[in-house]
Each structure stands twice: as C-alpha cells, then as structure tokens.
PDB file of C-alpha atoms in Angstrom:
ATOM      1  CA  UNK S   1     115.128 136.234 114.348  1.00 78.00           C
ATOM      2  CA  UNK S   2     112.864 135.768 111.497  1.00 85.00           C
ATOM      3  CA  UNK S   3     111.713 132.724 113.637  1.00 86.00           C
ATOM      4  CA  UNK S   4     110.605 135.287 115.931  1.00 86.00           C
ATOM      5  CA  UNK S   5     108.168 136.983 113.721  1.00 89.00           C
ATOM      6  CA  UNK S   6     106.332 134.408 112.606  1.00 89.00           C
ATOM      7  CA  UNK S   7     105.164 133.021 116.144  1.00 91.00           C
ATOM      8  CA  UNK S   8     103.150 135.287 116.978  1.00 89.00           C
ATOM      9  CA  UNK S   9     101.316 134.407 113.796  1.00 90.00           C
ATOM     10  CA  UNK S  10     101.286 130.011 114.986  1.00 91.00           C
ATOM     11  CA  UNK S  11     100.467 131.286 118.762  1.00 90.00           C
ATOM     12  CA  UNK S  12      97.538 133.425 117.290  1.00 92.00           C
ATOM     13  CA  UNK S  13      96.055 130.929 114.452  1.00 92.00           C
ATOM     14  CA  UNK S  14      96.484 128.062 117.692  1.00 90.00           C
ATOM     15  CA  UNK S  15      94.436 130.508 120.439  1.00 88.00           C
ATOM     16  CA  UNK S  16      91.213 131.273 117.079  1.00 90.00           C
ATOM     17  CA  UNK S  17      91.357 127.158 116.676  1.00 89.00           C
ATOM     18  CA  UNK S  18      90.822 126.866 121.189  1.00 86.00           C
ATOM     19  CA  UNK S  19      87.500 127.589 120.519  1.00 84.00           C
ATOM     20  CA  UNK S  20      86.697 124.120 119.042  1.00 82.00           C
ATOM     21  CA  UNK S  21      88.366 122.973 122.339  1.00 80.00           C
ATOM     22  CA  UNK S  22      84.101 123.813 124.401  1.00 65.00           C
ATOM     23  CA  UNK S  23      81.783 122.111 123.720  1.00 54.00           C
ATOM     24  CA  UNK S  24      79.005 124.357 122.430  1.00 56.00           C
ATOM     25  CA  UNK S  25      75.313 125.211 123.568  1.00 50.00           C
ATOM     26  CA  UNK S  26      73.107 122.580 122.522  1.00 50.00           C
ATOM     27  CA  UNK S  27      70.046 125.014 122.543  1.00 49.00           C
ATOM     28  CA  UNK S  28      69.203 127.222 119.445  1.00 55.00           C
ATOM     29  CA  UNK S  29      68.603 130.996 120.830  1.00 58.00           C
ATOM     30  CA  UNK S  30      64.765 130.880 120.767  1.00 60.00           C
ATOM     31  CA  UNK S  31      64.654 127.385 122.468  1.00 61.00           C
ATOM     32  CA  UNK S  32      66.697 129.319 125.459  1.00 60.00           C
ATOM     33  CA  UNK S  33      64.280 132.176 125.780  1.00 64.00           C
ATOM     34  CA  UNK S  34      61.567 130.070 125.781  1.00 66.00           C
ATOM     35  CA  UNK S  35      62.457 127.704 128.347  1.00 63.00           C
ATOM     36  CA  UNK S  36      63.869 131.199 130.274  1.00 65.00           C
ATOM     37  CA  UNK S  37      60.606 131.944 130.583  1.00 69.00           C
ATOM     38  CA  UNK S  38      58.558 129.285 130.597  1.00 68.00           C
ATOM     39  CA  UNK S  39      60.876 128.215 134.092  1.00 64.00           C
ATOM     40  CA  UNK S  40      62.370 131.386 134.944  1.00 62.00           C
ATOM     41  CA  UNK S  41      64.069 130.588 138.207  1.00 68.00           C
ATOM     42  CA  UNK S  42      65.132 127.406 136.183  1.00 65.00           C
ATOM     43  CA  UNK S  43      69.174 127.600 135.668  1.00 66.00           C
ATOM     44  CA  UNK S  44      70.210 126.886 132.040  1.00 61.00           C
ATOM     45  CA  UNK S  45      71.259 122.845 131.758  1.00 58.00           C
ATOM     46  CA  UNK S  46      75.137 122.475 131.554  1.00 56.00           C
ATOM     47  CA  UNK S  47      76.385 122.069 127.825  1.00 53.00           C
ATOM     48  CA  UNK S  48      77.081 118.325 127.008  1.00 47.00           C
ATOM     49  CA  UNK S  49      80.633 117.805 128.255  1.00 50.00           C
ATOM     50  CA  UNK S  50      82.954 116.681 125.407  1.00 64.00           C
ATOM     51  CA  UNK S  51      86.226 115.486 126.808  1.00 71.00           C
ATOM     52  CA  UNK S  52      88.456 115.637 123.224  1.00 80.00           C
ATOM     53  CA  UNK S  53      89.830 119.236 122.821  1.00 85.00           C
ATOM     54  CA  UNK S  54      89.545 119.484 119.719  1.00 86.00           C
ATOM     55  CA  UNK S  55      91.237 122.797 119.008  1.00 88.00           C
ATOM     56  CA  UNK S  56      94.687 121.792 120.137  1.00 89.00           C
ATOM     57  CA  UNK S  57      93.870 118.696 118.084  1.00 91.00           C
ATOM     58  CA  UNK S  58      93.886 120.596 114.693  1.00 92.00           C
ATOM     59  CA  UNK S  59      96.943 122.651 116.307  1.00 93.00           C
ATOM     60  CA  UNK S  60      99.149 120.063 116.432  1.00 94.00           C
ATOM     61  CA  UNK S  61      97.917 118.154 113.191  1.00 95.00           C
ATOM     62  CA  UNK S  62      98.486 121.745 110.811  1.00 95.00           C
ATOM     63  CA  UNK S  63     102.043 122.401 112.475  1.00 94.00           C
ATOM     64  CA  UNK S  64     103.047 118.926 112.101  1.00 95.00           C
ATOM     65  CA  UNK S  65     101.053 119.142 108.392  1.00 96.00           C
ATOM     66  CA  UNK S  66     103.726 122.695 108.381  1.00 95.00           C
ATOM     67  CA  UNK S  67     107.099 120.957 109.157  1.00 94.00           C
ATOM     68  CA  UNK S  68     106.462 118.047 107.696  1.00 95.00           C
ATOM     69  CA  UNK S  69     105.773 119.616 103.871  1.00 94.00           C
ATOM     70  CA  UNK S  70     109.014 122.868 104.550  1.00 93.00           C
ATOM     71  CA  UNK S  71     111.205 119.568 105.775  1.00 93.00           C
ATOM     72  CA  UNK S  72     110.392 118.400 102.736  1.00 92.00           C
ATOM     73  CA  UNK S  73     110.786 120.721 100.875  1.00 90.00           C
ATOM     74  CA  UNK S  74     114.617 121.084 102.414  1.00 88.00           C
ATOM     75  CA  UNK S  75     115.895 118.097 101.435  1.00 88.00           C
ATOM     76  CA  UNK S  76     114.509 117.628  98.130  1.00 82.00           C
ATOM     77  CA  UNK S  77     117.976 118.019  95.554  1.00 78.00           C
ATOM     78  CA  UNK S  78     115.838 120.275  93.460  1.00 74.00           C
ATOM     79  CA  UNK S  79     116.016 122.490  96.279  1.00 74.00           C
ATOM     80  CA  UNK S  80     119.541 123.262  96.914  1.00 71.00           C
ATOM     81  CA  UNK S  81     119.646 125.461  94.100  1.00 71.00           C
ATOM     82  CA  UNK S  82     117.926 128.151  95.655  1.00 69.00           C
ATOM     83  CA  UNK S  83     119.147 130.823  97.400  1.00 75.00           C
ATOM     84  CA  UNK S  84     120.430 130.633 101.081  1.00 81.00           C
ATOM     85  CA  UNK S  85     117.477 133.369 101.896  1.00 82.00           C
ATOM     86  CA  UNK S  86     114.892 131.236 101.432  1.00 83.00           C
ATOM     87  CA  UNK S  87     116.452 128.523 102.904  1.00 86.00           C
ATOM     88  CA  UNK S  88     116.282 130.877 105.796  1.00 88.00           C
ATOM     89  CA  UNK S  89     112.956 131.840 105.605  1.00 88.00           C
ATOM     90  CA  UNK S  90     110.927 128.233 105.274  1.00 89.00           C
ATOM     91  CA  UNK S  91     113.162 127.252 108.395  1.00 89.00           C
ATOM     92  CA  UNK S  92     111.455 130.028 110.045  1.00 91.00           C
ATOM     93  CA  UNK S  93     107.963 129.284 109.240  1.00 91.00           C
ATOM     94  CA  UNK S  94     108.734 125.762 110.578  1.00 90.00           C
ATOM     95  CA  UNK S  95     110.617 126.431 113.609  1.00 89.00           C
ATOM     96  CA  UNK S  96     108.253 129.917 114.259  1.00 91.00           C
ATOM     97  CA  UNK S  97     104.971 129.523 112.709  1.00 92.00           C
ATOM     98  CA  UNK S  98     104.612 126.023 112.770  1.00 92.00           C
ATOM     99  CA  UNK S  99     106.174 126.188 116.320  1.00 90.00           C
ATOM    100  CA  UNK S 100     104.300 128.504 117.445  1.00 90.00           C
ATOM    101  CA  UNK S 101     101.260 126.896 116.004  1.00 90.00           C
ATOM    102  CA  UNK S 102     102.135 123.488 117.594  1.00 89.00           C
ATOM    103  CA  UNK S 103     102.784 123.762 121.751  1.00 81.00           C
ATOM    104  CA  UNK S 104     104.039 120.609 123.581  1.00 85.00           C
ATOM    105  CA  UNK S 105     101.946 122.041 126.915  1.00 84.00           C
ATOM    106  CA  UNK S 106      99.116 123.030 125.730  1.00 84.00           C
ATOM    107  CA  UNK S 107      98.914 119.018 124.574  1.00 88.00           C
ATOM    108  CA  UNK S 108     100.403 118.680 128.380  1.00 88.00           C
ATOM    109  CA  UNK S 109      98.184 120.647 130.013  1.00 85.00           C
ATOM    110  CA  UNK S 110      95.226 119.127 128.108  1.00 84.00           C
ATOM    111  CA  UNK S 111      96.679 115.229 129.231  1.00 86.00           C
ATOM    112  CA  UNK S 112      96.543 115.540 132.638  1.00 84.00           C
ATOM    113  CA  UNK S 113      93.393 118.097 132.782  1.00 82.00           C
ATOM    114  CA  UNK S 114      91.712 114.906 131.299  1.00 82.00           C
ATOM    115  CA  UNK S 115      93.234 113.171 133.281  1.00 83.00           C
ATOM    116  CA  UNK S 116      92.120 114.635 136.619  1.00 82.00           C
ATOM    117  CA  UNK S 117      88.836 115.414 135.048  1.00 73.00           C
ATOM    118  CA  UNK S 118      85.137 115.512 135.111  1.00 61.00           C
ATOM    119  CA  UNK S 119      84.979 112.975 132.332  1.00 61.00           C
ATOM    120  CA  UNK S 120      85.104 108.687 133.095  1.00 63.00           C
ATOM    121  CA  UNK S 121      86.590 107.002 132.532  1.00 68.00           C
ATOM    122  CA  UNK S 122      89.841 110.092 133.435  1.00 71.00           C
ATOM    123  CA  UNK S 123      92.481 108.331 132.154  1.00 75.00           C
ATOM    124  CA  UNK S 124      90.785 106.433 128.997  1.00 81.00           C
ATOM    125  CA  UNK S 125      90.148 109.790 127.768  1.00 79.00           C
ATOM    126  CA  UNK S 126      93.496 110.939 128.849  1.00 84.00           C
ATOM    127  CA  UNK S 127      94.838 107.871 127.153  1.00 87.00           C
ATOM    128  CA  UNK S 128      92.875 107.793 123.895  1.00 87.00           C
ATOM    129  CA  UNK S 129      93.193 111.324 124.073  1.00 88.00           C
ATOM    130  CA  UNK S 130      97.579 111.061 124.186  1.00 90.00           C
ATOM    131  CA  UNK S 131      97.692 108.477 121.260  1.00 92.00           C
ATOM    132  CA  UNK S 132      95.217 110.020 119.057  1.00 91.00           C
ATOM    133  CA  UNK S 133      97.288 113.273 118.754  1.00 93.00           C
ATOM    134  CA  UNK S 134     100.983 111.878 118.927  1.00 94.00           C
ATOM    135  CA  UNK S 135      99.601 109.079 115.899  1.00 95.00           C
ATOM    136  CA  UNK S 136      97.392 110.795 114.077  1.00 95.00           C
ATOM    137  CA  UNK S 137     100.592 114.093 113.696  1.00 95.00           C
ATOM    138  CA  UNK S 138     102.899 111.632 112.822  1.00 95.00           C
ATOM    139  CA  UNK S 139     101.212 109.071 110.472  1.00 96.00           C
ATOM    140  CA  UNK S 140     100.334 112.445 108.516  1.00 96.00           C
ATOM    141  CA  UNK S 141     103.255 114.146 108.676  1.00 95.00           C
ATOM    142  CA  UNK S 142     104.760 111.187 107.951  1.00 96.00           C
ATOM    143  CA  UNK S 143     102.662 110.677 104.504  1.00 95.00           C
ATOM    144  CA  UNK S 144     102.667 114.250 104.421  1.00 95.00           C
ATOM    145  CA  UNK S 145     106.437 114.406 103.942  1.00 95.00           C
ATOM    146  CA  UNK S 146     107.095 110.997 101.670  1.00 93.00           C
ATOM    147  CA  UNK S 147     104.091 112.239  99.339  1.00 93.00           C
ATOM    148  CA  UNK S 148     106.558 115.256  98.716  1.00 91.00           C
ATOM    149  CA  UNK S 149     110.003 113.653  98.777  1.00 88.00           C
ATOM    150  CA  UNK S 150     108.348 112.156  96.125  1.00 86.00           C
ATOM    151  CA  UNK S 151     107.118 114.412  94.004  1.00 81.00           C
ATOM    152  CA  UNK S 152     109.270 116.931  94.304  1.00 68.00           C
TER     153      UNK S 152
END
C-alpha cells in the first residue's frame, strides 16, 4: 500500500521531465515580435526537430539510479539489523516512486513514434534511442549498485 502512495510522486516527476521532450523555439520573444511586424502574413517557422526524447530518458535514468541505490542498501549486510518497517519503506520507494518515474509504456511508444516519425532516418533514430536508454540506464544502475555495495 505504501508503493501506491508514492507512485503518484514519481509520475508527477516524470510528467515535469517530459517538458524536455519538445524542441524549444530558437527565436527569442523580441525576435518573434520583430518578425511578425515585418511580415504579418508569414507564419512563424517551426522549431527545429529534436528527435531524442530527453525528458523520458532522464526519467528512466533517474528511476534506474533510485532503484539501484535502494537495491544496494537492501542487500548490504550492515542493513540487515534495521527494522522491517525501514525495509518496507525502501521497497515502497523502489516499487512506487522509481516505478512511477521510469515507465516502459512511454519508452515503448516513443521508440515506435521514432521509427514511424518525421525525422529521417527513422529506424536509426529509434534504434539509437533504444540502445542509449537501455545501455546507459543499465550501466549507470550497475555502477551505482556496485559503488554503494562496496561503500555500505
């Protein structure tokens, strides 16, 4: 039940990170106003494409780091003397918060969107994003886990 209380917090953090998925407008507000005055009939140019969903990548990476850190704490011999309520809270953080923060469904839908997307080469973008996310999250998670196991 604790995990269900913590998962909305992870989901909220993922939602806040999703703003990094969209390309920013390269023109400042003053430049946009000047352009509208000079060419009132011309629509503003679209923002440059950014095919890498950075927000989802950061959410998945953060969830992997939190999960690896908690797993390292739970497996350390020095932690076995703590009460079971502490263990339950840490497991709830890992399952609820980190699970809500990192999500497979958004990752999978973005891989599919990239493979069918507007940014050529489609398959290479999707494959590159998949390799980067899985590879970096696994390597960083393993690094965090190994480091904390040695320290704790």
